[in-house]
Amino acid sequence: MEKQKDSFRKLLRFTRPYRKRILIAVTFTGVLTLIGLVPPLLIKRLIDDVVGASRWDMLTGVILMLIAIPIATAGVSFLNNFVIAYIGQRLVFDVRLKMYRQLQRLSIRFYETMKTGKIVSRMMSDVAMVQNMITGNTITMVTDIISFCFATVIIFSLSWKLSVVLLGILPLYLLNYKFFMRRIRRTNISYRFEMDQITNTLQERISGTQLVRAFVKERAETQQFLAGTRRSLNYAMRGVIHSASFSTASRIINGIGSSVLFCLGCYLVIRGEITYGAVTAFMAYAQRLLGPALRFTEISNLIQQTLVSADRIFEVLDAEPEIKEVKGAKDLLPIKGYVKFENVTFAYTPGEPVLKEINLEIQPGTTVALVGHTGCGKTTIGNLLLRLYDPQSGQILIDSRNIAEVSLKSLRGQIGVVLQDTVLFNTTIKENIKYGKRNATDQEVIEAAKTAEIHDFIMSKKEGYETLIGEGGTKLSVGQKQRIAIARAIITNPGILIMDEATSSLDSESEALIQKALRKVLANRTSFVIAHRLSTIVNADLIIVMDKGRIVETGTHRELLEKKEGFYRQLHQQQHASLRAA
Ligand SMILES: Nc1ncnc2c1ncn2[C@@H]1O[C@H](COP(=O)(O)OP(=O)(O)OP(=O)(O)O)[C@@H](O)[C@H]1O
Ligand SMILES: [Mg+2]
């Protein structure tokens, strides 16, 4: 609770730039509400003085005011709504932008603990919830409090007897409301939960249609969908019954309550205690007490929800990036490509090291091949070099500078990567290749594509470089995606290149083509090539063989093959054996 309040207080800080405007809006709203309370009093005057006492000279004045008030309030409330909407939208804009910046700053580990869906709902629905509270509900609350207080004072001044009866009836309304609202809300939650499930499954199953078809699961999937939809239908219907019962009960209470009050009022008129105009005005004010009274019972709920949302927003905003630049971090100068790992030990999960005391020294321009069984830590080496994670002990140097001490931008900006799982964005081929270098010329894009041996394929498309590649590149083959990823990595002309399984999905022919082209690329920079297929790495200057997080052998292809009991030799033999078997 304390923590939630704290989050809310922090959230209020976002309103600071708009305080003046909010104050204006609140004042306006207050004034509008007060003016809005006047008409019943005018009606009273019309009935009692103009009609009752035949003061026809007053008629024009009262009528003019009755016309002027709605027009004036409508005009002002237009402005008011505009200001409120503006503040609300700006607020959402500010909070979302801050969250987005924070998401870019946070380290990869954050994304391992908080899943995409959760982050998205924090940025979208929780922010909207808070916006609603801070602007919409605050304004409603101001209106409600003013209406309630003034209307109460007015009804008591009109007739304390009627007021006492009214206050006796009011709890009936509230009880009715509370009774049904609780049920409506509960079914709503179940309904939403069911709908979320359906939406998620739907998304997954539609994008996985191929799999569904391949496993002949159409019927089973339809049945599952049917079951879910039926459950949500049940909840929806239950909700409808509750809300229909609620409005029926409210009508009954309202009808009986109003009749009782009105009859009693008329009785008081006959006894000469109040005027008929006062009864009419009283009835109007009684209705105005109702809305606010009902909403007051909701406030604690609303506040609770807002606090939860605020808390969730700050779960993102307050998260500390694990990888931080040191104060006054200098840029890494254009790198030559000398890389050194000194006693590097690293664990994703504390206590389970995946790299153990790695020592490496790589001269500029070397093509290094990392080989070893799956899970031995090859990708992890690349992750550490990019400083996506920091090692628990030891240090990594590039051109003799500790990478923990240079600016992240200058470090990552000079390392080109082809990730193991190719990620492409749903835009044109050109935009994807240019991703690492916004201001690249078309010529540079084409050069990169040529080097990656993808230019001819692109040109064979009707739209050429403007071809849209679909969500995640679904319209391309895996090999085509990989080659686009290679073009994207080399367009920046990086000092260090990491290629994680970059050629794994290419057939021998295109692999050979790329190898040839890449030789140019690899020649004048330090490159880490990770590959399972040993044929890819035969030409590397240095082969690093890893096993269970340790470096077990280093050398060239030839040197390593000469080791009789060598690990590499075994790997090599295994692959040849399986190739022959196949
Ligand atoms: N984000 C992570 N959180 C926890 N453990 C991880 C994470 N990423 C990798 N690991 C673990 O670290 C070890 C090394 O993983 P890594 O991805 O470096 O292997 P790899 O050599 O690249 O394997 P492959 O050849 O299959 O790509 C594995 O045992 C893996 O389970
Ligand atoms: Mg890997």
PDB file of N, CA and C in Angstrom, residues 80-134:
ATOM      1  N   ASN A  80     -13.807  23.804 -21.550  1.00  0.00           N
ATOM      2  CA  ASN A  80     -13.331  23.020 -20.426  1.00  0.00           C
ATOM      3  C   ASN A  80     -12.969  21.601 -20.873  1.00  0.00           C
ATOM      4  N   ASN A  81     -13.878  20.979 -21.629  1.00  0.00           N
ATOM      5  CA  ASN A  81     -13.612  19.627 -22.116  1.00  0.00           C
ATOM      6  C   ASN A  81     -12.358  19.596 -22.961  1.00  0.00           C
ATOM      7  N   PHE A  82     -12.181  20.633 -23.740  1.00  0.00           N
ATOM      8  CA  PHE A  82     -11.016  20.710 -24.594  1.00  0.00           C
ATOM      9  C   PHE A  82      -9.742  20.719 -23.752  1.00  0.00           C
ATOM     10  N   VAL A  83      -9.739  21.581 -22.738  1.00  0.00           N
ATOM     11  CA  VAL A  83      -8.550  21.684 -21.877  1.00  0.00           C
ATOM     12  C   VAL A  83      -8.282  20.362 -21.177  1.00  0.00           C
ATOM     13  N   ILE A  84      -9.348  19.745 -20.680  1.00  0.00           N
ATOM     14  CA  ILE A  84      -9.165  18.481 -19.956  1.00  0.00           C
ATOM     15  C   ILE A  84      -8.621  17.400 -20.883  1.00  0.00           C
ATOM     16  N   ALA A  85      -9.205  17.320 -22.074  1.00  0.00           N
ATOM     17  CA  ALA A  85      -8.742  16.306 -23.030  1.00  0.00           C
ATOM     18  C   ALA A  85      -7.283  16.563 -23.378  1.00  0.00           C
ATOM     19  N   TYR A  86      -6.945  17.821 -23.555  1.00  0.00           N
ATOM     20  CA  TYR A  86      -5.574  18.177 -23.902  1.00  0.00           C
ATOM     21  C   TYR A  86      -4.607  17.716 -22.813  1.00  0.00           C
ATOM     22  N   ILE A  87      -4.945  18.062 -21.568  1.00  0.00           N
ATOM     23  CA  ILE A  87      -4.061  17.678 -20.471  1.00  0.00           C
ATOM     24  C   ILE A  87      -3.918  16.160 -20.419  1.00  0.00           C
ATOM     25  N   GLY A  88      -5.059  15.476 -20.549  1.00  0.00           N
ATOM     26  CA  GLY A  88      -5.037  14.016 -20.495  1.00  0.00           C
ATOM     27  C   GLY A  88      -4.147  13.431 -21.573  1.00  0.00           C
ATOM     28  N   GLN A  89      -4.307  13.915 -22.792  1.00  0.00           N
ATOM     29  CA  GLN A  89      -3.534  13.359 -23.896  1.00  0.00           C
ATOM     30  C   GLN A  89      -2.052  13.671 -23.750  1.00  0.00           C
ATOM     31  N   ARG A  90      -1.749  14.880 -23.311  1.00  0.00           N
ATOM     32  CA  ARG A  90      -0.342  15.251 -23.122  1.00  0.00           C
ATOM     33  C   ARG A  90       0.297  14.362 -22.067  1.00  0.00           C
ATOM     34  N   LEU A  91      -0.470  14.126 -21.025  1.00  0.00           N
ATOM     35  CA  LEU A  91       0.017  13.318 -19.919  1.00  0.00           C
ATOM     36  C   LEU A  91       0.358  11.914 -20.399  1.00  0.00           C
ATOM     37  N   VAL A  92      -0.568  11.345 -21.156  1.00  0.00           N
ATOM     38  CA  VAL A  92      -0.357  10.002 -21.699  1.00  0.00           C
ATOM     39  C   VAL A  92       0.879   9.994 -22.586  1.00  0.00           C
ATOM     40  N   PHE A  93       0.968  11.009 -23.406  1.00  0.00           N
ATOM     41  CA  PHE A  93       2.104  11.168 -24.310  1.00  0.00           C
ATOM     42  C   PHE A  93       3.408  11.177 -23.517  1.00  0.00           C
ATOM     43  N   ASP A  94       3.449  12.018 -22.474  1.00  0.00           N
ATOM     44  CA  ASP A  94       4.667  12.141 -21.672  1.00  0.00           C
ATOM     45  C   ASP A  94       5.049  10.828 -21.010  1.00  0.00           C
ATOM     46  N   VAL A  95       4.039  10.195 -20.373  1.00  0.00           N
ATOM     47  CA  VAL A  95       4.341   8.971 -19.634  1.00  0.00           C
ATOM     48  C   VAL A  95       4.801   7.880 -20.602  1.00  0.00           C
ATOM     49  N   ARG A  96       4.084   7.740 -21.725  1.00  0.00           N
ATOM     50  CA  ARG A  96       4.448   6.680 -22.671  1.00  0.00           C
ATOM     51  C   ARG A  96       5.848   6.920 -23.241  1.00  0.00           C
ATOM     52  N   LEU A  97       6.137   8.173 -23.557  1.00  0.00           N
ATOM     53  CA  LEU A  97       7.450   8.470 -24.121  1.00  0.00           C
ATOM     54  C   LEU A  97       8.535   8.116 -23.121  1.00  0.00           C
ATOM     55  N   LYS A  98       8.284   8.508 -21.861  1.00  0.00           N
ATOM     56  CA  LYS A  98       9.275   8.221 -20.817  1.00  0.00           C
ATOM     57  C   LYS A  98       9.466   6.714 -20.683  1.00  0.00           C
ATOM     58  N   MET A  99       8.344   5.978 -20.737  1.00  0.00           N
ATOM     59  CA  MET A  99       8.434   4.524 -20.621  1.00  0.00           C
ATOM     60  C   MET A  99       9.199   3.941 -21.803  1.00  0.00           C
ATOM     61  N   TYR A 100       8.925   4.473 -22.979  1.00  0.00           N
ATOM     62  CA  TYR A 100       9.583   3.935 -24.175  1.00  0.00           C
ATOM     63  C   TYR A 100      11.090   4.170 -24.103  1.00  0.00           C
ATOM     64  N   ARG A 101      11.457   5.392 -23.688  1.00  0.00           N
ATOM     65  CA  ARG A 101      12.894   5.682 -23.542  1.00  0.00           C
ATOM     66  C   ARG A 101      13.526   4.725 -22.544  1.00  0.00           C
ATOM     67  N   GLN A 102      12.786   4.502 -21.446  1.00  0.00           N
ATOM     68  CA  GLN A 102      13.291   3.622 -20.407  1.00  0.00           C
ATOM     69  C   GLN A 102      13.462   2.202 -20.955  1.00  0.00           C
ATOM     70  N   LEU A 103      12.501   1.768 -21.783  1.00  0.00           N
ATOM     71  CA  LEU A 103      12.592   0.421 -22.353  1.00  0.00           C
ATOM     72  C   LEU A 103      13.831   0.277 -23.223  1.00  0.00           C
ATOM     73  N   GLN A 104      14.209   1.356 -23.891  1.00  0.00           N
ATOM     74  CA  GLN A 104      15.407   1.301 -24.723  1.00  0.00           C
ATOM     75  C   GLN A 104      16.671   1.255 -23.874  1.00  0.00           C
ATOM     76  N   ARG A 105      16.569   1.814 -22.669  1.00  0.00           N
ATOM     77  CA  ARG A 105      17.720   1.902 -21.793  1.00  0.00           C
ATOM     78  C   ARG A 105      17.937   0.593 -21.021  1.00  0.00           C
ATOM     79  N   LEU A 106      16.815  -0.092 -20.754  1.00  0.00           N
ATOM     80  CA  LEU A 106      16.906  -1.272 -19.902  1.00  0.00           C
ATOM     81  C   LEU A 106      17.687  -2.386 -20.577  1.00  0.00           C
ATOM     82  N   SER A 107      18.319  -3.200 -19.740  1.00  0.00           N
ATOM     83  CA  SER A 107      19.165  -4.247 -20.286  1.00  0.00           C
ATOM     84  C   SER A 107      18.330  -5.445 -20.704  1.00  0.00           C
ATOM     85  N   ILE A 108      18.970  -6.302 -21.487  1.00  0.00           N
ATOM     86  CA  ILE A 108      18.295  -7.481 -22.022  1.00  0.00           C
ATOM     87  C   ILE A 108      17.651  -8.298 -20.905  1.00  0.00           C
ATOM     88  N   ARG A 109      18.311  -8.349 -19.763  1.00  0.00           N
ATOM     89  CA  ARG A 109      17.807  -9.178 -18.672  1.00  0.00           C
ATOM     90  C   ARG A 109      16.385  -8.784 -18.260  1.00  0.00           C
ATOM     91  N   PHE A 110      16.088  -7.493 -18.337  1.00  0.00           N
ATOM     92  CA  PHE A 110      14.740  -7.024 -17.987  1.00  0.00           C
ATOM     93  C   PHE A 110      13.695  -7.738 -18.842  1.00  0.00           C
ATOM     94  N   TYR A 111      14.013  -7.893 -20.106  1.00  0.00           N
ATOM     95  CA  TYR A 111      13.058  -8.515 -21.028  1.00  0.00           C
ATOM     96  C   TYR A 111      12.940 -10.017 -20.805  1.00  0.00           C
ATOM     97  N   GLU A 112      13.945 -10.561 -20.102  1.00  0.00           N
ATOM     98  CA  GLU A 112      13.841 -11.980 -19.789  1.00  0.00           C
ATOM     99  C   GLU A 112      12.869 -12.176 -18.645  1.00  0.00           C
ATOM    100  N   THR A 113      12.774 -11.165 -17.755  1.00  0.00           N
ATOM    101  CA  THR A 113      11.891 -11.336 -16.602  1.00  0.00           C
ATOM    102  C   THR A 113      10.489 -10.806 -16.888  1.00  0.00           C
ATOM    103  N   MET A 114      10.371  -9.739 -17.678  1.00  0.00           N
ATOM    104  CA  MET A 114       9.038  -9.226 -17.957  1.00  0.00           C
ATOM    105  C   MET A 114       8.701  -9.475 -19.424  1.00  0.00           C
ATOM    106  N   LYS A 115       7.622 -10.201 -19.629  1.00  0.00           N
ATOM    107  CA  LYS A 115       7.308 -10.621 -20.993  1.00  0.00           C
ATOM    108  C   LYS A 115       6.658  -9.483 -21.790  1.00  0.00           C
ATOM    109  N   THR A 116       6.748  -9.624 -23.098  1.00  0.00           N
ATOM    110  CA  THR A 116       6.252  -8.591 -24.012  1.00  0.00           C
ATOM    111  C   THR A 116       4.827  -8.133 -23.691  1.00  0.00           C
ATOM    112  N   GLY A 117       3.922  -9.105 -23.516  1.00  0.00           N
ATOM    113  CA  GLY A 117       2.514  -8.770 -23.273  1.00  0.00           C
ATOM    114  C   GLY A 117       2.357  -7.888 -22.056  1.00  0.00           C
ATOM    115  N   LYS A 118       3.109  -8.216 -21.003  1.00  0.00           N
ATOM    116  CA  LYS A 118       3.015  -7.446 -19.762  1.00  0.00           C
ATOM    117  C   LYS A 118       3.505  -6.016 -19.989  1.00  0.00           C
ATOM    118  N   ILE A 119       4.602  -5.883 -20.704  1.00  0.00           N
ATOM    119  CA  ILE A 119       5.156  -4.548 -20.947  1.00  0.00           C
ATOM    120  C   ILE A 119       4.161  -3.724 -21.760  1.00  0.00           C
ATOM    121  N   VAL A 120       3.597  -4.362 -22.794  1.00  0.00           N
ATOM    122  CA  VAL A 120       2.648  -3.645 -23.648  1.00  0.00           C
ATOM    123  C   VAL A 120       1.434  -3.197 -22.838  1.00  0.00           C
ATOM    124  N   SER A 121       0.905  -4.077 -21.979  1.00  0.00           N
ATOM    125  CA  SER A 121      -0.294  -3.670 -21.240  1.00  0.00           C
ATOM    126  C   SER A 121       0.030  -2.569 -20.233  1.00  0.00           C
ATOM    127  N   ARG A 122       1.264  -2.565 -19.726  1.00  0.00           N
ATOM    128  CA  ARG A 122       1.641  -1.453 -18.836  1.00  0.00           C
ATOM    129  C   ARG A 122       1.674  -0.141 -19.604  1.00  0.00           C
ATOM    130  N   MET A 123       2.201  -0.207 -20.817  1.00  0.00           N
ATOM    131  CA  MET A 123       2.324   1.037 -21.589  1.00  0.00           C
ATOM    132  C   MET A 123       0.993   1.516 -22.113  1.00  0.00           C
ATOM    133  N   MET A 124       0.097   0.590 -22.418  1.00  0.00           N
ATOM    134  CA  MET A 124      -1.159   1.009 -23.015  1.00  0.00           C
ATOM    135  C   MET A 124      -2.279   1.120 -21.968  1.00  0.00           C
ATOM    136  N   SER A 125      -2.756  -0.024 -21.439  1.00  0.00           N
ATOM    137  CA  SER A 125      -3.950   0.069 -20.588  1.00  0.00           C
ATOM    138  C   SER A 125      -3.691   0.742 -19.240  1.00  0.00           C
ATOM    139  N   ASP A 126      -2.554   0.455 -18.623  1.00  0.00           N
ATOM    140  CA  ASP A 126      -2.328   1.084 -17.317  1.00  0.00           C
ATOM    141  C   ASP A 126      -2.184   2.591 -17.443  1.00  0.00           C
ATOM    142  N   VAL A 127      -1.513   3.027 -18.486  1.00  0.00           N
ATOM    143  CA  VAL A 127      -1.371   4.470 -18.690  1.00  0.00           C
ATOM    144  C   VAL A 127      -2.744   5.099 -18.949  1.00  0.00           C
ATOM    145  N   ALA A 128      -3.573   4.404 -19.745  1.00  0.00           N
ATOM    146  CA  ALA A 128      -4.906   4.933 -20.023  1.00  0.00           C
ATOM    147  C   ALA A 128      -5.731   5.022 -18.740  1.00  0.00           C
ATOM    148  N   MET A 129      -5.600   4.006 -17.901  1.00  0.00           N
ATOM    149  CA  MET A 129      -6.312   3.974 -16.622  1.00  0.00           C
ATOM    150  C   MET A 129      -5.950   5.199 -15.783  1.00  0.00           C
ATOM    151  N   VAL A 130      -4.668   5.456 -15.712  1.00  0.00           N
ATOM    152  CA  VAL A 130      -4.197   6.566 -14.900  1.00  0.00           C
ATOM    153  C   VAL A 130      -4.646   7.906 -15.493  1.00  0.00           C
ATOM    154  N   GLN A 131      -4.606   7.971 -16.810  1.00  0.00           N
ATOM    155  CA  GLN A 131      -5.056   9.201 -17.473  1.00  0.00           C
ATOM    156  C   GLN A 131      -6.502   9.478 -17.115  1.00  0.00           C
ATOM    157  N   ASN A 132      -7.303   8.418 -17.197  1.00  0.00           N
ATOM    158  CA  ASN A 132      -8.709   8.518 -16.875  1.00  0.00           C
ATOM    159  C   ASN A 132      -8.930   9.062 -15.477  1.00  0.00           C
ATOM    160  N   MET A 133      -8.133   8.532 -14.546  1.00  0.00           N
ATOM    161  CA  MET A 133      -8.292   8.936 -13.153  1.00  0.00           C
ATOM    162  C   MET A 133      -7.885  10.395 -12.987  1.00  0.00           C
ATOM    163  N   ILE A 134      -6.703  10.715 -13.515  1.00  0.00           N
ATOM    164  CA  ILE A 134      -6.165  12.040 -13.227  1.00  0.00           C
ATOM    165  C   ILE A 134      -6.989  13.134 -13.883  1.00  0.00           C
TER     166      ILE A 134
END
